[in-house]
PDB file of N, CA and C in Angstrom:
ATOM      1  N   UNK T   1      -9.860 -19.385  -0.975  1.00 49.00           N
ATOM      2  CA  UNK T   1      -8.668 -19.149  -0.211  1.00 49.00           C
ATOM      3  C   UNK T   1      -8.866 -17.848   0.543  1.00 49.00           C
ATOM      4  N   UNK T   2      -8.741 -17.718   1.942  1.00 50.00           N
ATOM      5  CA  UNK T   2      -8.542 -16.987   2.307  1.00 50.00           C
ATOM      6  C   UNK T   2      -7.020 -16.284   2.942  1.00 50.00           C
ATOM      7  N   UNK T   3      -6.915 -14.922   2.626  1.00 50.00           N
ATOM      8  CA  UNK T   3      -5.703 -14.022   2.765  1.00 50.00           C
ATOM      9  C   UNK T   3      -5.482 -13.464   3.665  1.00 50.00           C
ATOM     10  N   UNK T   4      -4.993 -13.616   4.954  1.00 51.00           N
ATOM     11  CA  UNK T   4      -5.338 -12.839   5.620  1.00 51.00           C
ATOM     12  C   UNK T   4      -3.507 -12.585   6.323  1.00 51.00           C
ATOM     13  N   UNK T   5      -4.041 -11.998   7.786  1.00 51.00           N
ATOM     14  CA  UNK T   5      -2.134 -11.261   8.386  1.00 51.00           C
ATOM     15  C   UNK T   5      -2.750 -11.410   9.676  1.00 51.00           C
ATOM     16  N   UNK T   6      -1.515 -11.636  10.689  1.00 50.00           N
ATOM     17  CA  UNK T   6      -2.109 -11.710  11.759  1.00 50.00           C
ATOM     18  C   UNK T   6      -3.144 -10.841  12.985  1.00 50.00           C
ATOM     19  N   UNK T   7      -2.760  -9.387  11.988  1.00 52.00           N
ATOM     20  CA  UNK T   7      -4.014  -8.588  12.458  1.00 52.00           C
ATOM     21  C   UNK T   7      -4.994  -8.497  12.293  1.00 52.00           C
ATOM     22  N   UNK T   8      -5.322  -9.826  11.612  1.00 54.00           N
ATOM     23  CA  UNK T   8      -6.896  -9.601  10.866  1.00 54.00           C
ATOM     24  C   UNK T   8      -7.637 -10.196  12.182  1.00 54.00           C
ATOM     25  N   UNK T   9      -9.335 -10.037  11.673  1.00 52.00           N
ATOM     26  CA  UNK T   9      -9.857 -10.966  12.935  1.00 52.00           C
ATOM     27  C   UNK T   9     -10.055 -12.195  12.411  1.00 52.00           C
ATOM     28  N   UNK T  10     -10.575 -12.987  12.936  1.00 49.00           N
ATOM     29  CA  UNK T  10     -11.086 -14.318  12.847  1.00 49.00           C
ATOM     30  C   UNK T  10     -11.981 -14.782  11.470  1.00 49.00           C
ATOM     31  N   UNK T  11     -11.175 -15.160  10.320  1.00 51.00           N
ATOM     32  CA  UNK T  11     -12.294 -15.884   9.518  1.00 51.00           C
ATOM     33  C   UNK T  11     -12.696 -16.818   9.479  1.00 51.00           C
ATOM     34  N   UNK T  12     -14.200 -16.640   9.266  1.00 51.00           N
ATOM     35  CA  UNK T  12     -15.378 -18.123   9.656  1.00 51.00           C
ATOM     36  C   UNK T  12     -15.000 -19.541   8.194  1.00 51.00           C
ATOM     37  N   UNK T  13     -14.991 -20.009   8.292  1.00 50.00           N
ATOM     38  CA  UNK T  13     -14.605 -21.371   8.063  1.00 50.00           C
ATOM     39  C   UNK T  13     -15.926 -21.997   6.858  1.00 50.00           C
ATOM     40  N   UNK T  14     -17.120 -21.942   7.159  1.00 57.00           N
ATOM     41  CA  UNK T  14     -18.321 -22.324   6.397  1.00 57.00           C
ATOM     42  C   UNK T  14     -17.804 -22.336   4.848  1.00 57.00           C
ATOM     43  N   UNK T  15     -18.442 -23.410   4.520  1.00 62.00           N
ATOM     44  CA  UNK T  15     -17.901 -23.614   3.014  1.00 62.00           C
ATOM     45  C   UNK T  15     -19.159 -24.575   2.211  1.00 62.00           C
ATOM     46  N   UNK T  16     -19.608 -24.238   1.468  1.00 65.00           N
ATOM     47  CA  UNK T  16     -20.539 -25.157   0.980  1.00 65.00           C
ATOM     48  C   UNK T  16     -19.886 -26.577   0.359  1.00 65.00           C
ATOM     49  N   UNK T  17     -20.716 -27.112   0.481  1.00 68.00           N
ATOM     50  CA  UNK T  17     -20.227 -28.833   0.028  1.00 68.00           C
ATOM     51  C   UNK T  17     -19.804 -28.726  -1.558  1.00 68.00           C
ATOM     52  N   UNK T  18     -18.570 -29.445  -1.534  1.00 72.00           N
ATOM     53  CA  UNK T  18     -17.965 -29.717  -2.676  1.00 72.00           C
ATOM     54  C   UNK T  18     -16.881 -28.768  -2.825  1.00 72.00           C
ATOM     55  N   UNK T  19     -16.531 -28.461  -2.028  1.00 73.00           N
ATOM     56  CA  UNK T  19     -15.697 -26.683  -1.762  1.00 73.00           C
ATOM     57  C   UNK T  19     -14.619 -26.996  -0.568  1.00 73.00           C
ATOM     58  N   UNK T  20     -13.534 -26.322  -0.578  1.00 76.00           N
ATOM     59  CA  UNK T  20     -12.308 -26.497   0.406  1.00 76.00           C
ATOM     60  C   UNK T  20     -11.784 -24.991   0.804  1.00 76.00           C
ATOM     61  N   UNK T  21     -11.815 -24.659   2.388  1.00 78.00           N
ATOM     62  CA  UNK T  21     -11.260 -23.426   2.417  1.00 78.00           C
ATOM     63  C   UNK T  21      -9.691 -23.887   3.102  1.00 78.00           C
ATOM     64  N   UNK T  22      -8.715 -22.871   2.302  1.00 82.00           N
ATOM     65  CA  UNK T  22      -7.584 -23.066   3.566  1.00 82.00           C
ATOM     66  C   UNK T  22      -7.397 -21.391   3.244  1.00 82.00           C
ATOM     67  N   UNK T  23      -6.344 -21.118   4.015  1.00 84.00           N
ATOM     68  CA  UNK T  23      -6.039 -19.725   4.508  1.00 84.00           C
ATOM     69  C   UNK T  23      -4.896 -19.483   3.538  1.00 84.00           C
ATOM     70  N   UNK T  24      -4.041 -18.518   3.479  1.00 82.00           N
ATOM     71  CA  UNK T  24      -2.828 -18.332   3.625  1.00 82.00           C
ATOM     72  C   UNK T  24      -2.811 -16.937   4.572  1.00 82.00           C
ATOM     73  N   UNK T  25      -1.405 -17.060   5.117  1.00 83.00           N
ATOM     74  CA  UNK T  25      -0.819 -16.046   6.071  1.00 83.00           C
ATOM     75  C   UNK T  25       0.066 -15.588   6.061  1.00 83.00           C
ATOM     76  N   UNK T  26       0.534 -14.013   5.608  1.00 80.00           N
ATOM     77  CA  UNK T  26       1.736 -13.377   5.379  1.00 80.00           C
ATOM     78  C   UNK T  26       2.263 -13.150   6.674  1.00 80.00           C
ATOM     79  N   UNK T  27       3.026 -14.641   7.264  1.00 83.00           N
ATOM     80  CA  UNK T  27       3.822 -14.586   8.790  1.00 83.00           C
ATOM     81  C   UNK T  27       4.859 -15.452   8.488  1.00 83.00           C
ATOM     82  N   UNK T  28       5.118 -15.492   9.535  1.00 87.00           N
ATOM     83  CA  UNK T  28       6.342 -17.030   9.634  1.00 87.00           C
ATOM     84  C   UNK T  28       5.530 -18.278   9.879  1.00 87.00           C
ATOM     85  N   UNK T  29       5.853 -19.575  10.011  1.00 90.00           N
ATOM     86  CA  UNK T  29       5.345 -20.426  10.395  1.00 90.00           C
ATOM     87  C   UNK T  29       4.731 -20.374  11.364  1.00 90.00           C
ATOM     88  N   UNK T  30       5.653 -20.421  12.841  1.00 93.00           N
ATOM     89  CA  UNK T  30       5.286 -19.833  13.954  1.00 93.00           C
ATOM     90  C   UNK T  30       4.041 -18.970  14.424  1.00 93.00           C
ATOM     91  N   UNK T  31       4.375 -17.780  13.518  1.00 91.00           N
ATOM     92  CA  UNK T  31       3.213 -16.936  13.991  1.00 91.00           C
ATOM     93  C   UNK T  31       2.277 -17.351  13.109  1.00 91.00           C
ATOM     94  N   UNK T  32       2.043 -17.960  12.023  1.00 89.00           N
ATOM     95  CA  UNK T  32       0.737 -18.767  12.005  1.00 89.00           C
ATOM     96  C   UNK T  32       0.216 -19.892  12.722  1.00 89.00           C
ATOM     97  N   UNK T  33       0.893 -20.383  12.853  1.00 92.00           N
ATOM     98  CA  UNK T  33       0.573 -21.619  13.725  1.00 92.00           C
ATOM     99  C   UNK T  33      -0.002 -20.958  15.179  1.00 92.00           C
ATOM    100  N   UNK T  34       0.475 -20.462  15.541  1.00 92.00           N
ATOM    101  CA  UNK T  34      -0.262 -19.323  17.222  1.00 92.00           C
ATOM    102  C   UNK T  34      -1.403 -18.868  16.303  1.00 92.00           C
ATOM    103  N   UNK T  35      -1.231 -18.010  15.076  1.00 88.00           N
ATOM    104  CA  UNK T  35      -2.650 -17.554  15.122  1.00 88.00           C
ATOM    105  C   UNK T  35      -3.820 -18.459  14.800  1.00 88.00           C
ATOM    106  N   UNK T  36      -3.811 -19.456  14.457  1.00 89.00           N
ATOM    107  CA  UNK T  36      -4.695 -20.549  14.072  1.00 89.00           C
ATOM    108  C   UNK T  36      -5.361 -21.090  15.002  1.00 89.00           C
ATOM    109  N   UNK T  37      -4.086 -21.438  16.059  1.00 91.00           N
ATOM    110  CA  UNK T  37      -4.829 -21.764  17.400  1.00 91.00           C
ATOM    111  C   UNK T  37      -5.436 -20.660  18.068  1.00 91.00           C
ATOM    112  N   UNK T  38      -5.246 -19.439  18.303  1.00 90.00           N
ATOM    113  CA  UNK T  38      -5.378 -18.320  19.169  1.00 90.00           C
ATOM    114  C   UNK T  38      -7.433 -18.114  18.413  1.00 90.00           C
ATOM    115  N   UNK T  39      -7.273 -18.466  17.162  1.00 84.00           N
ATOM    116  CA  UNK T  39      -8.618 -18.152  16.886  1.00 84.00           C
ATOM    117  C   UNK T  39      -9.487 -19.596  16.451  1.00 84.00           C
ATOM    118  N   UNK T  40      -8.903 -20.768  16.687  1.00 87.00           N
ATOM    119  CA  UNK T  40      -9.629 -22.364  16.839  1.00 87.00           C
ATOM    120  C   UNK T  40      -9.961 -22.355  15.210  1.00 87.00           C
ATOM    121  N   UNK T  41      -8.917 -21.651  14.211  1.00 84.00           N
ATOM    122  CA  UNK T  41      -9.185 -21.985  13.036  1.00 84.00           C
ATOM    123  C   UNK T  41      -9.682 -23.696  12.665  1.00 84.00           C
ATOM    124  N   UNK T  42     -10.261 -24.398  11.861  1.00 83.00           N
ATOM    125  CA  UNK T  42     -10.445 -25.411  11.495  1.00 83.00           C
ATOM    126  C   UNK T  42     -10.338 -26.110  10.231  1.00 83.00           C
ATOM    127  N   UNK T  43      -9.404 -25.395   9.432  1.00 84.00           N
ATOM    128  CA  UNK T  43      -9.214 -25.108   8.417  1.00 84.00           C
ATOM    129  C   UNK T  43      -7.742 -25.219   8.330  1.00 84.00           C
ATOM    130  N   UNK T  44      -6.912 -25.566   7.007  1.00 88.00           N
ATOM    131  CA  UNK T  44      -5.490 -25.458   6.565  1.00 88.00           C
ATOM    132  C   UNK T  44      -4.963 -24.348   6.135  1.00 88.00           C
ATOM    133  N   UNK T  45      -4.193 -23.700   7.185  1.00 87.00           N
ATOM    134  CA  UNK T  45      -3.552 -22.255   7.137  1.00 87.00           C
ATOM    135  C   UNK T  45      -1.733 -22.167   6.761  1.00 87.00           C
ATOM    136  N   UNK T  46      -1.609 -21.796   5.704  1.00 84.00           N
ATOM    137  CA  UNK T  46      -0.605 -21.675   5.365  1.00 84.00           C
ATOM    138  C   UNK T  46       0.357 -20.287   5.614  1.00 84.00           C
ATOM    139  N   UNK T  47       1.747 -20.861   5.989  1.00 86.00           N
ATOM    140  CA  UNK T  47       2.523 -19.479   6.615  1.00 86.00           C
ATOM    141  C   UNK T  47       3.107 -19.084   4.732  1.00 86.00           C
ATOM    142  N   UNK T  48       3.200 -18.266   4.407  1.00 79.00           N
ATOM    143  CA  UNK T  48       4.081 -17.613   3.446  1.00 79.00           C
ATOM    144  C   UNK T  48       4.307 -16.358   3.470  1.00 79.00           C
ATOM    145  N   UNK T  49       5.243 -15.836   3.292  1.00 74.00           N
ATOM    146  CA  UNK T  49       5.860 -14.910   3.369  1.00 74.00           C
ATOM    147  C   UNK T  49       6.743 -14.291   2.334  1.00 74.00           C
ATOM    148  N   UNK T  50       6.381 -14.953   1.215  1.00 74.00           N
ATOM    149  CA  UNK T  50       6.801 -14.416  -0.014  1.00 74.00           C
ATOM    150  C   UNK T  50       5.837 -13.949  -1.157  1.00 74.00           C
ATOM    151  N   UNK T  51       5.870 -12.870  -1.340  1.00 71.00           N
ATOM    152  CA  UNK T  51       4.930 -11.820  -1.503  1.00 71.00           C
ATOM    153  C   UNK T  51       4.578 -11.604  -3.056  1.00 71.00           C
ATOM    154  N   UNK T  52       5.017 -12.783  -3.998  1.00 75.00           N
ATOM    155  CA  UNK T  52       5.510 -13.428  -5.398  1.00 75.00           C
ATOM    156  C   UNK T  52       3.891 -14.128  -5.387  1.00 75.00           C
ATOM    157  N   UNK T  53       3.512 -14.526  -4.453  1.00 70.00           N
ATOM    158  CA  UNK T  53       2.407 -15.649  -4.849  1.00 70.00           C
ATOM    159  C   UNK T  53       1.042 -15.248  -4.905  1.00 70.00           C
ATOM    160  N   UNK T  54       1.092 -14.064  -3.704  1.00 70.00           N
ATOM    161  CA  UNK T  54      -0.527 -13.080  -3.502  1.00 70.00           C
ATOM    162  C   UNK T  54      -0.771 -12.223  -4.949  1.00 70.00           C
ATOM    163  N   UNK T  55       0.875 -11.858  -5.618  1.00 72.00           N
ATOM    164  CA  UNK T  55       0.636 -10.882  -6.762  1.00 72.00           C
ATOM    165  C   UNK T  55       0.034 -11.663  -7.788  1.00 72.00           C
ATOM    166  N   UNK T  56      -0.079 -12.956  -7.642  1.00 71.00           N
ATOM    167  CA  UNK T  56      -0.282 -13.976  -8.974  1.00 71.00           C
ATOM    168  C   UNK T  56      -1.523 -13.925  -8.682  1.00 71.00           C
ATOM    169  N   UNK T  57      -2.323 -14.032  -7.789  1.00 67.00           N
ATOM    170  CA  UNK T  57      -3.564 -14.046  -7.254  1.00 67.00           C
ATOM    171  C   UNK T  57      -4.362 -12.722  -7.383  1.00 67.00           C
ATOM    172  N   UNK T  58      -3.653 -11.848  -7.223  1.00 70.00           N
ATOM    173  CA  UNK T  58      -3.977 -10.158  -7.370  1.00 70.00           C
ATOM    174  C   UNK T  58      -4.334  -9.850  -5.457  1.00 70.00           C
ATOM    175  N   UNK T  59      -3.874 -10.602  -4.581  1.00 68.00           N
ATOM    176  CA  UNK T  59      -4.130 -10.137  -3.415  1.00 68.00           C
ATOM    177  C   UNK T  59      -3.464  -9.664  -2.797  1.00 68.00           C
ATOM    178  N   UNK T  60      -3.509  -8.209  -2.749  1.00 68.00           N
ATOM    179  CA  UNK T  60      -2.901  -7.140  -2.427  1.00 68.00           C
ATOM    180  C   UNK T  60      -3.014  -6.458  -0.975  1.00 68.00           C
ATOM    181  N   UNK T  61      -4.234  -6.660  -0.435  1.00 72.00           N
ATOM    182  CA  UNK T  61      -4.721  -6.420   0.673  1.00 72.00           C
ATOM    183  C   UNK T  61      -5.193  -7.403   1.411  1.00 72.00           C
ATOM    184  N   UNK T  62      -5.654  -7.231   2.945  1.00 72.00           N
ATOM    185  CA  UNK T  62      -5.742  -8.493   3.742  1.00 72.00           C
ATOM    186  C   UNK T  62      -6.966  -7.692   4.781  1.00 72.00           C
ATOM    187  N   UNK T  63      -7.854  -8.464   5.238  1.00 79.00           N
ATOM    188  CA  UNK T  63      -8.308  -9.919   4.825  1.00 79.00           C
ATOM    189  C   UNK T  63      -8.427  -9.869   3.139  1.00 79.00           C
ATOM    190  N   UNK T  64      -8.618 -10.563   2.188  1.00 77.00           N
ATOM    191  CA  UNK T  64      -8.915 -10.714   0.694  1.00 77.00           C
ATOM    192  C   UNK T  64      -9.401 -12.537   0.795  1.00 77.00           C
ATOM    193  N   UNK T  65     -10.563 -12.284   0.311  1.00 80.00           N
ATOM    194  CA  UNK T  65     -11.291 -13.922   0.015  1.00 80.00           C
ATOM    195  C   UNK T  65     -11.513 -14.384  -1.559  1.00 80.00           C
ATOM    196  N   UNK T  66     -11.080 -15.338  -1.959  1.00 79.00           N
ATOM    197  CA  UNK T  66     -10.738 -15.445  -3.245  1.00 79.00           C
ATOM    198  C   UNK T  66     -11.416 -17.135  -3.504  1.00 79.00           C
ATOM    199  N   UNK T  67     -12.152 -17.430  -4.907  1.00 83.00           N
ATOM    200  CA  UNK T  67     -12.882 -18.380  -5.075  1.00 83.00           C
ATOM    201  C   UNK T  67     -11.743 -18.727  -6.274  1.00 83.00           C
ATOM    202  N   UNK T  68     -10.928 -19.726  -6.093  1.00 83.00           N
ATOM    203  CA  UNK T  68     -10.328 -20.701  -6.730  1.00 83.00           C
ATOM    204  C   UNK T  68     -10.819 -21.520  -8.110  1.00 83.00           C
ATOM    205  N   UNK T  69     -10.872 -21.560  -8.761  1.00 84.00           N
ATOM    206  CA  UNK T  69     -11.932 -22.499  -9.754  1.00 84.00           C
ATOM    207  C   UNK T  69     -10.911 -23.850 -10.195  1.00 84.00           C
ATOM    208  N   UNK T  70     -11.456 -24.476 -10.311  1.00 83.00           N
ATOM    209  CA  UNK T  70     -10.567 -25.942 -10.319  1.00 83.00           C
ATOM    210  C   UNK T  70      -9.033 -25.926 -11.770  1.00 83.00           C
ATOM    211  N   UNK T  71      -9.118 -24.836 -12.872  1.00 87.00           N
ATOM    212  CA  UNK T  71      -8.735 -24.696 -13.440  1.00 87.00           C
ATOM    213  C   UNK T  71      -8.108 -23.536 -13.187  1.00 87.00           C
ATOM    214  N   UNK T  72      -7.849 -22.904 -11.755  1.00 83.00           N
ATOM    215  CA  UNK T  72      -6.473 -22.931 -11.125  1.00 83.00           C
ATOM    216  C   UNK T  72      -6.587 -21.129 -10.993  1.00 83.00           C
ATOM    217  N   UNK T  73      -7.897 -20.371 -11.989  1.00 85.00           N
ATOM    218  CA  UNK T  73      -8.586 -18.965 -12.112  1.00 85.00           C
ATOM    219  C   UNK T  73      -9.039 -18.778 -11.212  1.00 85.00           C
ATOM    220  N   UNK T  74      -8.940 -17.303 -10.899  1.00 83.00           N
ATOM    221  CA  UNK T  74      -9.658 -16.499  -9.849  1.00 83.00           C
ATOM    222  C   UNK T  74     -11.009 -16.278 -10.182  1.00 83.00           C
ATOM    223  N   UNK T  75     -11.952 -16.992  -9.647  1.00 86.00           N
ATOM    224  CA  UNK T  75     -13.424 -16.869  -9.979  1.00 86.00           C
ATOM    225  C   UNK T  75     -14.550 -15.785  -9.448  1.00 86.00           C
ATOM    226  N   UNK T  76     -13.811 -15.303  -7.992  1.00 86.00           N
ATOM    227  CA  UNK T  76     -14.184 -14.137  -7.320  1.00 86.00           C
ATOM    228  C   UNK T  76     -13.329 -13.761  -6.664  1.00 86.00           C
ATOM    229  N   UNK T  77     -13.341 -12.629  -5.861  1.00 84.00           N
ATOM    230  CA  UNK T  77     -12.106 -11.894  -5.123  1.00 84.00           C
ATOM    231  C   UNK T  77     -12.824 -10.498  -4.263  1.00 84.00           C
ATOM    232  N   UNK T  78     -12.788 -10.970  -3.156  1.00 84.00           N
ATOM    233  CA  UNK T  78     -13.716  -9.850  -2.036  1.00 84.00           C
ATOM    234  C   UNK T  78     -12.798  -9.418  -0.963  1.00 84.00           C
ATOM    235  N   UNK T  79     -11.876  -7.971  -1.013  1.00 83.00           N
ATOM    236  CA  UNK T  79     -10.861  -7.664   0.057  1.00 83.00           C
ATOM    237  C   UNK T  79     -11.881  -7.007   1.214  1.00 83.00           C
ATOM    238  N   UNK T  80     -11.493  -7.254   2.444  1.00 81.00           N
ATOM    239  CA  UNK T  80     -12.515  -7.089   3.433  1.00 81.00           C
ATOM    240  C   UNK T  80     -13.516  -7.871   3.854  1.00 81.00           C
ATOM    241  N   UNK T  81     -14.058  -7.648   4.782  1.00 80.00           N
ATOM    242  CA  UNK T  81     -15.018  -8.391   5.843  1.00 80.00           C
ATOM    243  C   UNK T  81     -16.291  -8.753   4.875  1.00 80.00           C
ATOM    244  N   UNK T  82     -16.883  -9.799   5.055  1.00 78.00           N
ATOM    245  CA  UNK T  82     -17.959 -10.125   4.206  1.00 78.00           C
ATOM    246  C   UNK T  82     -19.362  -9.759   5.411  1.00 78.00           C
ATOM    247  N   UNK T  83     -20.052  -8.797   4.928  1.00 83.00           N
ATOM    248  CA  UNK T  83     -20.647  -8.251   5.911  1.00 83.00           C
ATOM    249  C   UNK T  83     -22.290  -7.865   5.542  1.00 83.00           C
ATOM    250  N   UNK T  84     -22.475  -8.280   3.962  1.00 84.00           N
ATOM    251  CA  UNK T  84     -23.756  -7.992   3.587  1.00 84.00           C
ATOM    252  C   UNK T  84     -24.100  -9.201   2.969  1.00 84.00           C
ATOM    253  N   UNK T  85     -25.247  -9.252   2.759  1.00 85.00           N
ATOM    254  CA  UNK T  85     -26.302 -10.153   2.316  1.00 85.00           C
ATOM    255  C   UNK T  85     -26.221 -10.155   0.482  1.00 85.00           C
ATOM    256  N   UNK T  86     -25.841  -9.307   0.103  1.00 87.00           N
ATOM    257  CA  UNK T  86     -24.822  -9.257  -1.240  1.00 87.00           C
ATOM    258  C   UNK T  86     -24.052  -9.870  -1.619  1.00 87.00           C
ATOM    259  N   UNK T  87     -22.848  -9.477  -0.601  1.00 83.00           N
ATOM    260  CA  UNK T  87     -21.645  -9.844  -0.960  1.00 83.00           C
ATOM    261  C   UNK T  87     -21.459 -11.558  -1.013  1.00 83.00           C
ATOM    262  N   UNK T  88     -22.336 -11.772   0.563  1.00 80.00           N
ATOM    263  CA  UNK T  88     -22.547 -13.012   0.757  1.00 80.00           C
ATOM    264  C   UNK T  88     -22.886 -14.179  -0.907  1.00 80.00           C
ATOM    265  N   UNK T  89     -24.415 -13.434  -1.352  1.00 84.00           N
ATOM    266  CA  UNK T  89     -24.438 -14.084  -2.605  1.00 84.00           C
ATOM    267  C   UNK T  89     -23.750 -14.379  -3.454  1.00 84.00           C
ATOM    268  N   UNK T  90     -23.212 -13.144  -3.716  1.00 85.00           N
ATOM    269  CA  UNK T  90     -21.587 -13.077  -5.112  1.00 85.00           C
ATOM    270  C   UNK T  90     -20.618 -14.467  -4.865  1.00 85.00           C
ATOM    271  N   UNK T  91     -20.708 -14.041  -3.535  1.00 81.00           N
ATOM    272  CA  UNK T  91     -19.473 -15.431  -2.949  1.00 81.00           C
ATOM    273  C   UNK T  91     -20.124 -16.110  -3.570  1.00 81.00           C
ATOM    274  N   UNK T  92     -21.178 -17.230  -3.113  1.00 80.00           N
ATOM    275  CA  UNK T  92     -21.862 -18.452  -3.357  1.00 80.00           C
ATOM    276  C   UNK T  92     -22.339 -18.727  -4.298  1.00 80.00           C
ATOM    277  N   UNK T  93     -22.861 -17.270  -5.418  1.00 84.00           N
ATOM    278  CA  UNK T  93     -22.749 -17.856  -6.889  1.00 84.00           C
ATOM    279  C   UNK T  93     -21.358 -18.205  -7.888  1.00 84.00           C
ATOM    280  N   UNK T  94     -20.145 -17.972  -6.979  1.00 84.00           N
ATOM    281  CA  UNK T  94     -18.929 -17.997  -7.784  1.00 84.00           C
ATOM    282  C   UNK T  94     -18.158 -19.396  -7.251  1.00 84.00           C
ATOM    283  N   UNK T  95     -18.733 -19.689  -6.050  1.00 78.00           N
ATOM    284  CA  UNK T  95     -18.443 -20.984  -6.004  1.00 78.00           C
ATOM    285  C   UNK T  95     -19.332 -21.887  -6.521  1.00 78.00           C
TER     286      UNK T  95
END
């Protein structure tokens, strides 16, 4: 899942097989829906705006990328731009 606000930039979409990304977005409907298009998201972006659901998640900050595990646990959790060849891994061994 990715966390993001409409000031964030553009997150890339790539997901390894067997894996589902959607977004969420601390906006209104509206202004998610513009930002989705404004950046050709391809992906299921959700507007919420109640600030009850990121704390359950522990996502506190934005962008924040978070690996879901089918049993509903936070399996990884990376606030900020994924920008190294590291971080990259962590992701892909936690999915």
């Amino acid at each position: 899942m990715s966390v993001t606000s409409r000031s964030c930039p553009r997150p890339r979409s790539s997901t390894p097989p067997d894996s589902m990304m959607s977004g969420v977005a601390f906006a209104s409907p509206e202004q998610t829906r513009r930002y989705g298009d404004e950046h050709g998201l391809d992906f299921p972006l959700i507007a919420h705006d109640d600030r009850r659901t990121s704390a359950l998640f522990r996502a506190r900050k934005v962008p924040s990328l978070l690996v879901i595990g089918r049993d509903g646990r936070v399996r990884y959790q990376h606030v900020g731009a994924i920008n190294s060849k590291q971080t990259l891994q962590e992701l892909l061994r936690a999915v």
